[in-house]
Amino acid sequence: TKALASIDEKVIPAVYQSRATSLNNIGFVYQNLNKHKQAIKYFQQGLNQKKLITDKPSLYSMLLDNLAYSEFKLKDYDRVPSLFYKSLKIRDSLELTIGIILNKIHLSEYFLSKKDTIQAIKYSREALESARSTKNYRNVLVPLKQMAIVEPKKASLYTKEYIHINDSLQKAERKIRDKFTRIEYETDEIKNENSDLVVQNRNIVYFFSIITILGLFTF
């Protein structure tokens, strides 16, 4: 809200769609709090920003998807599928893989709620295939979770893979954290050594300065 209030289009050109970005962010927070009515209000305001679809089609598609998902959660299904498809079409044209994965997961959830398991499985599988093609294992976690829901007979397989990937990611993160901690420690050690060296050099300068002064007085 503070970010939204601080937007000055004389400083930040309207083409950057800062206002729509902030509105989407606020709406997304409400969505995560399960306050979907408030979320919808902000998503709708974001979509109403002038020239959004031409200035930032990626943000436009994100707002459409978020709006559809909140309406889906409120069981207001009237325009949910059309909003999801519209968002997916834009993301497909822009090759926004992460957005495509999320869109298909949302479509899978929608069709599962309508008892259409064939479509639910179809979109989950497509999301999983897209996620695996990115070679970023973090993207695979959400589709695996959804696959376990839509295909309960194979849930144990998907859950096993989910746990394996999640554990591997956590181990990798720990290694990176340990590496940075070690670098930070070594940097501090070097700083301390440099500080000691500075003190030693200063003491040497003081010593020779005193000797020189005493020599001058003696002379």
Short mmCIF file of C-alpha atoms in Angstrom, two decimals, residues 13-147:
data_model
loop_
_atom_site.label_atom_id
_atom_site.label_comp_id
_atom_site.label_asym_id
_atom_site.label_seq_id
_atom_site.Cartn_x
_atom_site.Cartn_y
_atom_site.Cartn_z
CA PRO A 13 6.59 6.62 -16.78
CA ALA A 14 3.13 5.03 -17.00
CA VAL A 15 4.48 2.53 -19.55
CA TYR A 16 6.17 0.63 -16.67
CA GLN A 17 2.71 -0.04 -15.20
CA SER A 18 3.95 0.40 -11.62
CA ARG A 19 0.41 0.97 -10.36
CA ALA A 20 -0.87 -2.30 -11.88
CA THR A 21 2.14 -4.13 -10.42
CA SER A 22 1.45 -2.84 -6.90
CA LEU A 23 -2.27 -3.62 -7.20
CA ASN A 24 -1.41 -7.17 -8.27
CA ASN A 25 0.99 -7.54 -5.33
CA ILE A 26 -1.62 -6.37 -2.81
CA GLY A 27 -4.23 -8.66 -4.36
CA PHE A 28 -1.82 -11.60 -4.22
CA VAL A 29 -1.24 -11.03 -0.50
CA TYR A 30 -5.00 -11.08 0.13
CA GLN A 31 -5.28 -14.22 -2.02
CA ASN A 32 -2.69 -15.99 0.13
CA LEU A 33 -4.65 -14.94 3.21
CA ASN A 34 -7.79 -16.52 1.67
CA LYS A 35 -9.42 -13.09 1.58
CA HIS A 36 -10.54 -13.51 -2.01
CA LYS A 37 -13.15 -10.74 -2.14
CA GLN A 38 -10.50 -8.16 -1.24
CA ALA A 39 -8.05 -9.81 -3.66
CA ILE A 40 -10.54 -9.60 -6.55
CA LYS A 41 -11.02 -5.88 -5.93
CA TYR A 42 -7.29 -5.21 -6.39
CA PHE A 43 -6.87 -7.57 -9.36
CA GLN A 44 -9.78 -5.85 -11.10
CA GLN A 45 -8.29 -2.41 -10.43
CA GLY A 46 -4.99 -3.65 -11.84
CA LEU A 47 -6.68 -4.88 -15.03
CA ASN A 48 -8.42 -1.50 -15.41
CA GLN A 49 -5.11 0.37 -15.80
CA LYS A 50 -4.78 2.05 -19.19
CA LYS A 51 -2.78 0.33 -21.95
CA LEU A 52 -1.82 -2.55 -19.63
CA ILE A 53 -2.27 -5.23 -22.29
CA THR A 54 0.07 -3.42 -24.72
CA ASP A 55 2.59 -2.09 -22.17
CA LYS A 56 2.95 -5.26 -20.10
CA PRO A 57 1.09 -8.29 -21.49
CA SER A 58 2.90 -10.58 -19.03
CA LEU A 59 1.47 -8.61 -16.07
CA TYR A 60 -1.95 -8.50 -17.75
CA SER A 61 -1.96 -12.32 -18.06
CA MET A 62 -0.83 -12.67 -14.43
CA LEU A 63 -3.69 -10.46 -13.22
CA LEU A 64 -6.19 -12.47 -15.31
CA ASP A 65 -4.94 -15.73 -13.81
CA ASN A 66 -4.99 -14.35 -10.27
CA LEU A 67 -8.48 -12.91 -10.72
CA ALA A 68 -9.78 -16.22 -12.10
CA TYR A 69 -8.20 -18.18 -9.25
CA SER A 70 -9.77 -16.01 -6.54
CA GLU A 71 -13.17 -16.24 -8.25
CA PHE A 72 -12.69 -20.02 -8.46
CA LYS A 73 -11.95 -20.16 -4.73
CA LEU A 74 -15.20 -18.26 -4.08
CA LYS A 75 -17.03 -20.80 -6.32
CA ASP A 76 -18.03 -17.98 -8.67
CA TYR A 77 -17.48 -20.04 -11.82
CA ASP A 78 -19.23 -17.86 -14.44
CA ARG A 79 -16.12 -16.55 -16.14
CA VAL A 80 -13.39 -18.64 -14.47
CA PRO A 81 -12.51 -20.98 -17.37
CA SER A 82 -12.55 -18.16 -19.96
CA LEU A 83 -10.22 -16.02 -17.81
CA PHE A 84 -7.83 -18.96 -17.32
CA TYR A 85 -7.79 -19.72 -21.06
CA LYS A 86 -7.27 -16.07 -21.96
CA SER A 87 -4.32 -15.84 -19.57
CA LEU A 88 -2.87 -19.13 -20.84
CA LYS A 89 -3.11 -18.00 -24.48
CA ILE A 90 -1.10 -14.83 -23.73
CA ARG A 91 1.50 -16.74 -21.72
CA ASP A 92 1.82 -19.33 -24.49
CA SER A 93 2.41 -16.59 -27.07
CA LEU A 94 5.07 -14.98 -24.85
CA GLU A 95 6.60 -18.37 -23.90
CA LEU A 96 6.31 -17.58 -20.18
CA THR A 97 6.98 -21.12 -18.95
CA ILE A 98 6.54 -20.49 -15.23
CA GLY A 99 3.24 -18.72 -15.88
CA ILE A 100 2.08 -21.53 -18.20
CA ILE A 101 2.82 -24.13 -15.50
CA LEU A 102 0.85 -22.18 -12.89
CA ASN A 103 -2.04 -21.59 -15.29
CA LYS A 104 -2.33 -25.30 -16.05
CA ILE A 105 -2.21 -26.20 -12.36
CA HIS A 106 -5.09 -23.77 -11.77
CA LEU A 107 -7.05 -25.28 -14.68
CA SER A 108 -6.43 -28.74 -13.24
CA GLU A 109 -7.80 -27.61 -9.87
CA TYR A 110 -10.83 -26.08 -11.60
CA PHE A 111 -11.67 -29.22 -13.61
CA LEU A 112 -11.15 -31.43 -10.57
CA SER A 113 -13.70 -29.33 -8.68
CA LYS A 114 -16.12 -29.92 -11.60
CA LYS A 115 -15.48 -33.71 -11.36
CA ASP A 116 -13.84 -33.72 -14.81
CA THR A 117 -10.84 -35.88 -13.88
CA ILE A 118 -9.74 -36.40 -17.53
CA GLN A 119 -9.18 -32.68 -18.03
CA ALA A 120 -7.73 -32.31 -14.53
CA ILE A 121 -5.13 -35.03 -15.23
CA LYS A 122 -4.43 -33.62 -18.71
CA TYR A 123 -3.53 -30.15 -17.44
CA SER A 124 -1.53 -31.52 -14.49
CA ARG A 125 0.53 -33.72 -16.81
CA GLU A 126 1.15 -30.83 -19.20
CA ALA A 127 2.25 -28.67 -16.26
CA LEU A 128 4.61 -31.41 -15.06
CA GLU A 129 6.10 -31.87 -18.55
CA SER A 130 6.64 -28.11 -18.90
CA ALA A 131 8.23 -27.97 -15.44
CA ARG A 132 10.62 -30.81 -16.24
CA SER A 133 11.63 -29.14 -19.51
CA THR A 134 12.85 -26.08 -17.58
CA LYS A 135 15.45 -28.26 -15.79
CA ASN A 136 14.69 -26.27 -12.65
CA TYR A 137 13.59 -28.85 -10.08
CA ARG A 138 11.84 -26.27 -7.93
CA ASN A 139 9.26 -25.82 -10.71
CA VAL A 140 8.46 -29.55 -10.59
CA LEU A 141 7.24 -29.58 -6.97
CA VAL A 142 3.80 -27.99 -7.43
CA PRO A 143 2.82 -30.12 -10.49
CA LEU A 144 3.90 -33.27 -8.62
CA LYS A 145 1.71 -32.27 -5.69
CA GLN A 146 -1.25 -31.74 -8.02
CA MET A 147 -0.61 -35.04 -9.84
#
